[in-house]
Short mmCIF file of C-alpha atoms and ligand atoms in Angstrom, two decimals:
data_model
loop_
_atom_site.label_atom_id
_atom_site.label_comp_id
_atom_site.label_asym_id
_atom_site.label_seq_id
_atom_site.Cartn_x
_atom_site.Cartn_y
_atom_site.Cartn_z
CA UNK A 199 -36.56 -10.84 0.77
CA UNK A 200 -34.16 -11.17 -2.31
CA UNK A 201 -30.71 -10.96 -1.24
CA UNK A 202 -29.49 -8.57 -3.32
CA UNK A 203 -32.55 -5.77 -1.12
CA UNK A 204 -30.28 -7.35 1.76
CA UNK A 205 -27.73 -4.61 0.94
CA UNK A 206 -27.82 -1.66 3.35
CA UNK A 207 -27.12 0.94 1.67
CA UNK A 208 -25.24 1.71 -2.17
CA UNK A 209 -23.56 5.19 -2.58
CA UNK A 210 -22.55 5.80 -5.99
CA UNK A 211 -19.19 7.35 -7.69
CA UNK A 212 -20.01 9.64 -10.19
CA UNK A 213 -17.18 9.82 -12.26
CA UNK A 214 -19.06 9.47 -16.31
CA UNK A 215 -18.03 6.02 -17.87
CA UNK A 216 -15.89 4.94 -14.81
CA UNK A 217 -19.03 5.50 -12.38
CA UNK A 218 -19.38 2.29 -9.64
CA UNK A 219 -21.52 2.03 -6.30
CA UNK A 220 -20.41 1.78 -2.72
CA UNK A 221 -21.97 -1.11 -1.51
CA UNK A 222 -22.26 -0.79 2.33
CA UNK A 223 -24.20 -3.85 4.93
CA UNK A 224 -23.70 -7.04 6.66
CA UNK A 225 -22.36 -10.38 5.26
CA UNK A 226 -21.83 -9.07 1.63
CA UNK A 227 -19.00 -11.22 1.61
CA UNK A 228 -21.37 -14.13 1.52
CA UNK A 229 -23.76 -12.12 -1.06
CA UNK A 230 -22.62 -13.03 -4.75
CA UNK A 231 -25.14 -11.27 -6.46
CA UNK A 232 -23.60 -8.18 -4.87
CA UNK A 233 -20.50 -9.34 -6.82
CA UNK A 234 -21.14 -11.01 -9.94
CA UNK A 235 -22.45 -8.37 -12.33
CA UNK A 236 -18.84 -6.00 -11.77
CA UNK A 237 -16.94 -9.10 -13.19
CA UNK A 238 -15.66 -8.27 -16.71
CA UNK A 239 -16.13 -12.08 -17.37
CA UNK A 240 -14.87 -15.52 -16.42
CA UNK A 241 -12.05 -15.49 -15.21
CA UNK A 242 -11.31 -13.84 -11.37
CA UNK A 243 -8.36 -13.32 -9.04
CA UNK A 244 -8.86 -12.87 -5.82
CA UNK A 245 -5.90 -11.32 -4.26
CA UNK A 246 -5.85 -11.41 -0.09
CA UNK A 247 -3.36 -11.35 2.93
CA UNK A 248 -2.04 -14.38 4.79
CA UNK A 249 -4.24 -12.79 7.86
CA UNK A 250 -7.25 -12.46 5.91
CA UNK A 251 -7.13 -15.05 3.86
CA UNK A 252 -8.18 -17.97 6.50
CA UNK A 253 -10.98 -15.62 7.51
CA UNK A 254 -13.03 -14.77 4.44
CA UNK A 255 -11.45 -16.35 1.30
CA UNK A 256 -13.29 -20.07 1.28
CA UNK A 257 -16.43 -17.55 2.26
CA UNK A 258 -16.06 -15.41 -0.65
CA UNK A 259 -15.28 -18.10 -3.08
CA UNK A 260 -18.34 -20.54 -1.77
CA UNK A 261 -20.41 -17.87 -2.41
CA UNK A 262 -19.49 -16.99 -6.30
CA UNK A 263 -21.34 -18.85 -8.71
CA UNK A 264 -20.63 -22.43 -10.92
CA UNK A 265 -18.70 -21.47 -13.79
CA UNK A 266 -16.30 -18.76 -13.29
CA UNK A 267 -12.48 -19.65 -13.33
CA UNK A 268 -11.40 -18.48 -10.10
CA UNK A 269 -8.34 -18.43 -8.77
CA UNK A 270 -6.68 -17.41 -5.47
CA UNK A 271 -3.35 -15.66 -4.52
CA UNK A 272 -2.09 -14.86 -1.08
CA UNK A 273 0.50 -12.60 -0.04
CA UNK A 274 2.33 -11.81 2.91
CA UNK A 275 0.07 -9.25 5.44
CA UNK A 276 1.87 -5.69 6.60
CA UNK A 277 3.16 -2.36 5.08
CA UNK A 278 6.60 -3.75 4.70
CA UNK A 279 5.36 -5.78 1.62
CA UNK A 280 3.72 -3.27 -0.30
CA UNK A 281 6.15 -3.39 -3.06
CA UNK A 282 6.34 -3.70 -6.77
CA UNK A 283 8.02 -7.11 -5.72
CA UNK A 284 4.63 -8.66 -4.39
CA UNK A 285 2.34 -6.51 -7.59
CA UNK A 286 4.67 -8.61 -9.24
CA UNK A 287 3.71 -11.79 -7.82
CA UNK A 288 0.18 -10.63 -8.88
CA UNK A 289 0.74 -10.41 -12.51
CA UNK A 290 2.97 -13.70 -12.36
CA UNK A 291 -0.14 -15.67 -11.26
CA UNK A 292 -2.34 -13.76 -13.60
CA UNK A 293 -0.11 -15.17 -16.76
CA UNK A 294 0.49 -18.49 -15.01
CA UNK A 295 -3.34 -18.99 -15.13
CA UNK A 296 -3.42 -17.42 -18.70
CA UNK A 297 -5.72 -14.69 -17.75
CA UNK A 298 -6.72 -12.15 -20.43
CA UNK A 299 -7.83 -8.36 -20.60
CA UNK A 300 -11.41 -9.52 -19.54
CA UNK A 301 -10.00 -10.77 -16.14
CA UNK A 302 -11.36 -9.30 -13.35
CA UNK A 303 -8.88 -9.07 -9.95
CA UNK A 304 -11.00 -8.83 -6.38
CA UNK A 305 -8.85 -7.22 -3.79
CA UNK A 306 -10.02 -8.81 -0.14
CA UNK A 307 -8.20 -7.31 2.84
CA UNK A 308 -6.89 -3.59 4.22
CA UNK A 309 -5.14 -0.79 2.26
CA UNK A 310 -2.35 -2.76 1.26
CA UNK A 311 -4.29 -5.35 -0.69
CA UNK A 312 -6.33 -3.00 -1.87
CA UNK A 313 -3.62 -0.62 -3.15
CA UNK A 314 -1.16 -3.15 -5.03
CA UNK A 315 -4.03 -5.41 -6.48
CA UNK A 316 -5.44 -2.05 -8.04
CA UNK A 317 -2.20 -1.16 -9.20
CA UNK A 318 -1.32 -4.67 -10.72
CA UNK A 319 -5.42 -4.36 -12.35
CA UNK A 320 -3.94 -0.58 -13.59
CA UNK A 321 -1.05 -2.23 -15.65
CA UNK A 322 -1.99 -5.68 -16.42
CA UNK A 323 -2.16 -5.97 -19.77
CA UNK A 324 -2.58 -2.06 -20.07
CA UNK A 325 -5.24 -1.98 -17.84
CA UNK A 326 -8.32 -4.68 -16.40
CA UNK A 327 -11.30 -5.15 -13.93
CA UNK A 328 -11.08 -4.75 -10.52
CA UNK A 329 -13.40 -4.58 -7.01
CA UNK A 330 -12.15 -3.80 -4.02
CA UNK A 331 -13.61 -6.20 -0.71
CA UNK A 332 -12.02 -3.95 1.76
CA UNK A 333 -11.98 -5.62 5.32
CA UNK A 334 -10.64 -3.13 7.32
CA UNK A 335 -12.03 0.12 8.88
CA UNK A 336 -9.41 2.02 6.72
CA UNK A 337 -9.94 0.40 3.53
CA UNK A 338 -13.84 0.66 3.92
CA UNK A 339 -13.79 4.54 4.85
CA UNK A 340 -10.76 5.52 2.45
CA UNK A 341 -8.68 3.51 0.59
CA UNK A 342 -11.39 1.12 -1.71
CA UNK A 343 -12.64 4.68 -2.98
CA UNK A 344 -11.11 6.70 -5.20
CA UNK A 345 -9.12 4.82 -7.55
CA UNK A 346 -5.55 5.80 -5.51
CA UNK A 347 -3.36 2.56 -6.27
CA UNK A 348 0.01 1.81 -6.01
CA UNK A 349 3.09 0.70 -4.08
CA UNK A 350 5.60 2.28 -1.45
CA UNK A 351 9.53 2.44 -2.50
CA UNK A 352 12.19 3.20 0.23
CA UNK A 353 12.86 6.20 -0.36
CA UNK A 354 8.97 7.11 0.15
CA UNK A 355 5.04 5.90 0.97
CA UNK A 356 3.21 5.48 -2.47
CA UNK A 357 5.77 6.86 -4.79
CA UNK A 358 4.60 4.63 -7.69
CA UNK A 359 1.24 4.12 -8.53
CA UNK A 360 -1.56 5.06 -10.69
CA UNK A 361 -4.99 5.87 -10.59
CA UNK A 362 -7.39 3.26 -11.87
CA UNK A 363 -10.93 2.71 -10.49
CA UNK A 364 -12.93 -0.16 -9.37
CA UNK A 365 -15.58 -1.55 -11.05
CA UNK A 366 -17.13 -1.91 -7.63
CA UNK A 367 -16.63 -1.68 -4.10
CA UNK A 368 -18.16 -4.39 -1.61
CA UNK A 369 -18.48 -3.46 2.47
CA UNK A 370 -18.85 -6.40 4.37
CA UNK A 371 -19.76 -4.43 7.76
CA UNK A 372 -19.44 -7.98 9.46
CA UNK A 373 -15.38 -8.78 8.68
CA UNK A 374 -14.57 -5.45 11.26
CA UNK A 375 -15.56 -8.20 14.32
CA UNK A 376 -12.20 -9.95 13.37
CA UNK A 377 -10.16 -6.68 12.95
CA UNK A 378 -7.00 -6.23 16.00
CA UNK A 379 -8.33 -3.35 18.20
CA UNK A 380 -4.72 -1.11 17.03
CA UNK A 381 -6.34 -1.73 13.35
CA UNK A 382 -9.82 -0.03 14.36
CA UNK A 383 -7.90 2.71 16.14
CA UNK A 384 -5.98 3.37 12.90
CA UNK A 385 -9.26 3.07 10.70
CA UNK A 386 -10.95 5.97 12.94
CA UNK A 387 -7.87 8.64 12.26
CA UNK A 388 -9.26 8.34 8.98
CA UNK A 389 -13.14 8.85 10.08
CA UNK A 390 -12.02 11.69 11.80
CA UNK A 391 -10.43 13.20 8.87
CA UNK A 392 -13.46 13.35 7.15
CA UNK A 393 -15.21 15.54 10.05
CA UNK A 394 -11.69 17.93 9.99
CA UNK A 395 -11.55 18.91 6.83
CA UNK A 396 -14.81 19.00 5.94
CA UNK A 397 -18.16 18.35 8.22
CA UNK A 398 -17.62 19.66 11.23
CA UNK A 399 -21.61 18.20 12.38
CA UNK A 400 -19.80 14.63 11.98
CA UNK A 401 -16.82 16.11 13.69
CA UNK A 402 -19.39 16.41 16.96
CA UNK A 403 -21.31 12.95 16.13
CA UNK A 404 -17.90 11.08 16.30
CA UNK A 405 -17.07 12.93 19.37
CA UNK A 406 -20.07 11.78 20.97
CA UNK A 407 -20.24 8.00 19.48
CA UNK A 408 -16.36 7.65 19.76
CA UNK A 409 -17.11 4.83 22.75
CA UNK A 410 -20.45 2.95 20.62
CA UNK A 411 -17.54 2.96 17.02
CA UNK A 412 -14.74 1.23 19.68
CA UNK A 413 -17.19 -1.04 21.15
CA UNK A 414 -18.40 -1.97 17.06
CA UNK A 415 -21.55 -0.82 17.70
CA UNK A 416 -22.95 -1.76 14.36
CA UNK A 417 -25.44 1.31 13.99
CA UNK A 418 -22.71 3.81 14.85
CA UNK A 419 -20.11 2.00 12.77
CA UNK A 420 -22.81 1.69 9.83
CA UNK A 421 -23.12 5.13 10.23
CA UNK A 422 -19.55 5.92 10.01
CA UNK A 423 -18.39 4.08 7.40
CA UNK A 424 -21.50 5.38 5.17
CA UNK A 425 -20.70 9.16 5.93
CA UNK A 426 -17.08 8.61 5.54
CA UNK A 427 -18.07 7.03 2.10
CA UNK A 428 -20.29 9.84 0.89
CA UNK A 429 -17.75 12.38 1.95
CA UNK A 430 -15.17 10.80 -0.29
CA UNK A 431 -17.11 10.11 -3.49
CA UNK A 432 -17.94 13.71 -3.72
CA UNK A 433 -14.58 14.75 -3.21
CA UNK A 434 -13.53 12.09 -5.84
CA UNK A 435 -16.28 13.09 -8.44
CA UNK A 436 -15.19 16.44 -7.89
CA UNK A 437 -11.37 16.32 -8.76
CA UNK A 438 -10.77 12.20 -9.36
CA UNK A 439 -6.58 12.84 -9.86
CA UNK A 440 -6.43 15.81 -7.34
CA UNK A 441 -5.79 18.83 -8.65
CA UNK A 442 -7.66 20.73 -6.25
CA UNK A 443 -9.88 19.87 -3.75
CA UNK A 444 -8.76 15.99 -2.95
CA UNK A 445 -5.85 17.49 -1.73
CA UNK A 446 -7.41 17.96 1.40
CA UNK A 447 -7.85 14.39 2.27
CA UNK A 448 -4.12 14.50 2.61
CA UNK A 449 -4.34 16.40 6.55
CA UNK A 450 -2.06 15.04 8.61
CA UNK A 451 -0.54 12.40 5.66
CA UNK A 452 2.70 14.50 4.82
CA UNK A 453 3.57 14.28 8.77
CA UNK A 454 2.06 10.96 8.74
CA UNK A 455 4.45 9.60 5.55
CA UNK A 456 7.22 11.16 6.98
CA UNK A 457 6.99 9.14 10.69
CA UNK A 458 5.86 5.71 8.57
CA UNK A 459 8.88 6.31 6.20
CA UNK A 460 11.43 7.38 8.91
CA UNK A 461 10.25 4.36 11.01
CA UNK A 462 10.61 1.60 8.70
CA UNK A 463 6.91 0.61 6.77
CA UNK A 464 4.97 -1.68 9.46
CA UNK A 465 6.50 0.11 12.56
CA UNK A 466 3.50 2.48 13.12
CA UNK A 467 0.30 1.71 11.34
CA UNK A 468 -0.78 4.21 8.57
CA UNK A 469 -3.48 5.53 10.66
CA UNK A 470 -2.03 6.09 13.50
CA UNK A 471 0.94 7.89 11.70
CA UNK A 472 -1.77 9.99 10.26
CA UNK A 473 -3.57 10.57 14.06
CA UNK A 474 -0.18 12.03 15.05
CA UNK A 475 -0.06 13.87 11.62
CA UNK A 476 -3.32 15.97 11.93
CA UNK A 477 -2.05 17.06 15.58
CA UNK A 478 0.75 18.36 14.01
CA UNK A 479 -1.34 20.16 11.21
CA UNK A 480 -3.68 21.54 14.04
CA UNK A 481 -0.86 22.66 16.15
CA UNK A 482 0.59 24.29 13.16
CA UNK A 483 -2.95 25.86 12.10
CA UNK A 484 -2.56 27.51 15.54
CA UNK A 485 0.52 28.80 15.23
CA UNK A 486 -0.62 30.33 12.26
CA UNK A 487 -3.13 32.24 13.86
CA UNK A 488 -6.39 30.54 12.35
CA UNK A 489 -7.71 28.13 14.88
CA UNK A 490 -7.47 28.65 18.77
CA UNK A 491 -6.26 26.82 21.78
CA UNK A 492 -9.95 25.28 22.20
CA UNK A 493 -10.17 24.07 18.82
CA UNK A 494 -6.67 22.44 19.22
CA UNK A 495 -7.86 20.68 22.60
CA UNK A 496 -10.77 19.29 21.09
CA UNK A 497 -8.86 18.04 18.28
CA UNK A 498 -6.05 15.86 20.57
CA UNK A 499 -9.20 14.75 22.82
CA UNK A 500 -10.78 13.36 20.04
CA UNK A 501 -7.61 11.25 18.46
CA UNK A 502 -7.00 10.60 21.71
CA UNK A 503 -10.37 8.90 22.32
CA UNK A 504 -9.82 6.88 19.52
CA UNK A 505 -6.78 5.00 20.76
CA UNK A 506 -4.56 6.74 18.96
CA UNK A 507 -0.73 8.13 19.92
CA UNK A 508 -0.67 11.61 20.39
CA UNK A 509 3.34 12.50 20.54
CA UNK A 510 5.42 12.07 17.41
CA UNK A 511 8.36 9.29 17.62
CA UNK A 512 11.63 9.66 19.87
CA UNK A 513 14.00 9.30 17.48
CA UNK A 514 12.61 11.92 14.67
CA UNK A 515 14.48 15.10 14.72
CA UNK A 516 13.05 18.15 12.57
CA UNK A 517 15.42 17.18 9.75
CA UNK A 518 14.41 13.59 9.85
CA UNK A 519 10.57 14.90 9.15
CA UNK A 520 11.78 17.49 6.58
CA UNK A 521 14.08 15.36 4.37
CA UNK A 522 11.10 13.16 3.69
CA UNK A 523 8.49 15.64 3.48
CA UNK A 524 10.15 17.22 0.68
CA UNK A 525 9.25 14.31 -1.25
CA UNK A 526 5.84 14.81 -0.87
CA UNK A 527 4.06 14.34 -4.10
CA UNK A 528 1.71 17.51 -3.12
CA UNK A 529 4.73 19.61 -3.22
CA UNK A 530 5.47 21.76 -6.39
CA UNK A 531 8.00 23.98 -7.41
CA UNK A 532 10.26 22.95 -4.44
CA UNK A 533 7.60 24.64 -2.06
CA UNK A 534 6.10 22.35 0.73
CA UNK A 535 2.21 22.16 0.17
CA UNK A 536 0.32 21.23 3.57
CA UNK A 537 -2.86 20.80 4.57
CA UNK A 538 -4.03 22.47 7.63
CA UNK A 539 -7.15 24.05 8.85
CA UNK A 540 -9.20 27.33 9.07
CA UNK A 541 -11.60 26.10 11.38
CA UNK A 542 -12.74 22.68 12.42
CA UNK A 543 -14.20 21.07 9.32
CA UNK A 544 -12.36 23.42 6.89
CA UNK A 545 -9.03 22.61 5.40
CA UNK A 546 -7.24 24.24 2.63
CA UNK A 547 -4.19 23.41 1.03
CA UNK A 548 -1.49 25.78 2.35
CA UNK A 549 2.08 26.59 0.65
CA UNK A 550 3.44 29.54 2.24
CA UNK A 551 3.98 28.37 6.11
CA UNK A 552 6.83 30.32 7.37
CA UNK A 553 10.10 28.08 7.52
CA UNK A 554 10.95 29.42 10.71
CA UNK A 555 7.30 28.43 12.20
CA UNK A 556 7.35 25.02 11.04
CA UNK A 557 10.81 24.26 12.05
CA UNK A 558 9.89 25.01 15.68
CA UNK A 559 6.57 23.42 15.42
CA UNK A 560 8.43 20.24 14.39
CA UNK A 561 10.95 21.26 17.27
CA UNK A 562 9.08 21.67 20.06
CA UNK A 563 5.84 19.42 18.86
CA UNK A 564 5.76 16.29 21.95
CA UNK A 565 7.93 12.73 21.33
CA UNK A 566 7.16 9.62 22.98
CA UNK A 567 9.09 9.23 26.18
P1 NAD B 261 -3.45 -3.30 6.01
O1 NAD B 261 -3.94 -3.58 4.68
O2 NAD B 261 -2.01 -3.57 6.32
O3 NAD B 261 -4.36 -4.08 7.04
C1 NAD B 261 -4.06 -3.97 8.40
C2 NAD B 261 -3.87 -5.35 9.05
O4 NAD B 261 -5.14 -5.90 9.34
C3 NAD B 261 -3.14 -6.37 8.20
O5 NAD B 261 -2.32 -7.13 9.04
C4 NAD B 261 -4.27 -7.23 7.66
O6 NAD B 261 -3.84 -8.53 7.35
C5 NAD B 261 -5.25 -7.23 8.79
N1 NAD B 261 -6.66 -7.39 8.46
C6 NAD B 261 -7.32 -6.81 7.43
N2 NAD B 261 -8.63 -7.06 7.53
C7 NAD B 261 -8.80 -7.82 8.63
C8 NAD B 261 -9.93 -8.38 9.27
N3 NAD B 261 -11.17 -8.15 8.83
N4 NAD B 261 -9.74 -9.15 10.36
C9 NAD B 261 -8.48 -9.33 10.85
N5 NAD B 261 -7.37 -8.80 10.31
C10 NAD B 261 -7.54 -8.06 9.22
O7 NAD B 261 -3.67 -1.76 6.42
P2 NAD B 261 -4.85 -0.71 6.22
O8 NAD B 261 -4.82 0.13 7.43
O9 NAD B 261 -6.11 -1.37 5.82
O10 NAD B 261 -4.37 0.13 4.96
C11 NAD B 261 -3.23 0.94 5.03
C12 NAD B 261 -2.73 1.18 3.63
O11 NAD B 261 -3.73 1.89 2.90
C13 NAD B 261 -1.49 2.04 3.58
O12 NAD B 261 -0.56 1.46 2.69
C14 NAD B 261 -1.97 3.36 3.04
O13 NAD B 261 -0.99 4.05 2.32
C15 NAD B 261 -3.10 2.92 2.17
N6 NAD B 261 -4.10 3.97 1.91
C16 NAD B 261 -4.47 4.17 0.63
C17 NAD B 261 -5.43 5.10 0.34
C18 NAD B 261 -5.90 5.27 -1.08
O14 NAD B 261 -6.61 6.23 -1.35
N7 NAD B 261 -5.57 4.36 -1.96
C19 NAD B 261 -6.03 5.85 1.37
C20 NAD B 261 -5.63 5.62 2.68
C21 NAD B 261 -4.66 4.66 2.94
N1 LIG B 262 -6.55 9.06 0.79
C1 LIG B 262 -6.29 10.16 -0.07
C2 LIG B 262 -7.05 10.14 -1.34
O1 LIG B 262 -7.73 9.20 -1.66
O2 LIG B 262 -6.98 11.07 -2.08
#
């Protein structure tokens, strides 16, 4: 068997001239015929974190062919450095080596890799190559797709950025076996998403396979990650710089920014801040009269089954959550735009919630002890 029929499965983005496939299976790290026809030519970046780095970097550079001018860049792992202060780094190296507009940058590692290497590709000489290797649940289901790139700033999560699409994106189903438990947890708020706002069906699969995706039962998590993919393209193909519909894949994130931004960028992981998030958007659908106690309950049981927190922090009052959520970038004309859901597996983007409703929903919603 030719390596290249190795691949499990290849989704595609449909998005006209900026079109590139979703390749999802085992060891593609190791598979450079997987890689080699996205690069733009010679010369290649690859971008990781200090964690990733010593895992899969020697792998994925053994594997690319004679020839190419490869070089390697590592920057510090975590939220807290996903700043234009390390995309700088990026394009330091990139005119350092002398690289050109047919460079090609290769983002290996989570969200944060993923996000500043395709925002450094973005603006690099007005724009160049780039593939996302995403090596964490997150990045694999969510953040390699889509062409979202960019960096956080104090005042708020991914206030600068662009979009700019890969040329490719590369699952290596294998890397999850290294990934800290708290990471997986994170990576299934975003699985779970998917099934919210959208497919209620995979809303009921996860539910029932929540124990086989913990345990990385590579069927279920196969499984996963390729649903979570499909959902995502279409949205993408549908509205690629969300004016409509991609909205939705925001549920739970302008709750979510506000706890990672209150707490400091690294305290709680993105996915769990968004786990807590889409409680608060279901307890707030309820409030509003559109999905009922039973729908709520099912909701908390399954983010709870997936290891992740259920109260919001201690320490965040309701104006702590509301002075960053007005920053939202979803928000327009100084209304608050949230997303929150008609039934189980259909959202909508909602801008007239009731002041009064939300204030005591962020009131009386549960802290940590
Ligand atoms: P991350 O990139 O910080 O990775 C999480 C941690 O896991 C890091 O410490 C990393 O070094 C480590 N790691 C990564 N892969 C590993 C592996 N295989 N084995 C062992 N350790 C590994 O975080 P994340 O959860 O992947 O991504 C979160 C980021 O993604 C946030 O900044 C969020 O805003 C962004 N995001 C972007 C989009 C988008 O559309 N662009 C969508 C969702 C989230
Ligand atoms: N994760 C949100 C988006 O890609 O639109």
């Amino acid at each position: 068997m030719s390596q290249s029929s190795q691949i499990a499965t290849t989704l595609q983005v449909s998005l006209e001239e900026r079109s590139y496939p979703i390749h999802i299976g085992p060891d593609l790290i190791r598979r450079p015929d997987s890689l080699v026809p996205y690069l733009a030519g010679r010369q290649v970046m690859i971008v990781s974190d200090d964690n990733v780095a010593p895992l899969y970097l020697a792998s994925l550079i053994s594997a690319l062919p004679d020839g190419l001018d490869v070089r390697e860049l590592v920057l510090p792992a975590g939220e807290q450095h996903k700043t234009l202060a390390c995309v700088e780094r990026i394009w330091t190296a990139l005119l350092e080596a002398g690289f050109n507009r047919r460079c090609t940058l290769v983002a290996l590692g989570g969200g944060v890799v993923g996000d500043m290497v395709g925002f450094a590709a973005a603006c690099y000489q007005r724009g160049v190559a780039f593939i996302q290797v995403p090596t964490t649940l997150l990045a694999q289901v969510d953040s390699s797709v889509g062409g979202k790139t960019g960096v956080n700033h104090p005042l708020g999560k991914n206030m600068v950025g662009a979009f700019w699409q890969p040329r490719a994106v590369l699952i290596d189903t294998n890397s999850l076996s290294t990934l800290p438990v708290r990471e997986l947890s994170a990576g299934l708020a975003e699985v779970i998403k998917y099934g919210l706002i959208r497919d209620e069906p995979f809303l009921a699969w996860l539910e029932e396979h929540m124990a086989a995706l913990r345990a990385l039962d590579s069927h279920a998590l196969v499984y996963a990650i390729e649903r979570s993919c499909r959902l995502k393209a279409e949205i993408v193909a549908e509205d690629e710089t969300e004016q409509g519909v991609r909205a939705l894949l925001n549920l739970g994130h302008t709750f979510g920014h506000a706890i990672e931004t209150h707490q400091g960028y690294g305290s709680w992981l993105h996915g769990e801040a968004v786990g807590t998030g889409m409680m608060m958007a279901a307890a707030l659908s309820h409030h509003l009269g559109w999905i009922d106690g039973h729908d709520v309950t099912r909701v908390e049981a399954v983010i709870a089954s997936a290891g992740l927190p259920l109260a919001a922090p201690a320490d965040m009052g309701v104006d702590d959550f509301l002075a960053v959520m007005r920053l939202d970038k979803k928000n327009l004309d100084d209304r608050l735009r949230l997303i929150l859901l008609k039934q189980l597996g259909d959202a909508c983007v909602h801008d007239q919630t009731p002041g009064d409703i939300l204030h005591q929903l962020l009131k009386d919603f549960p802290r940590n002890a």
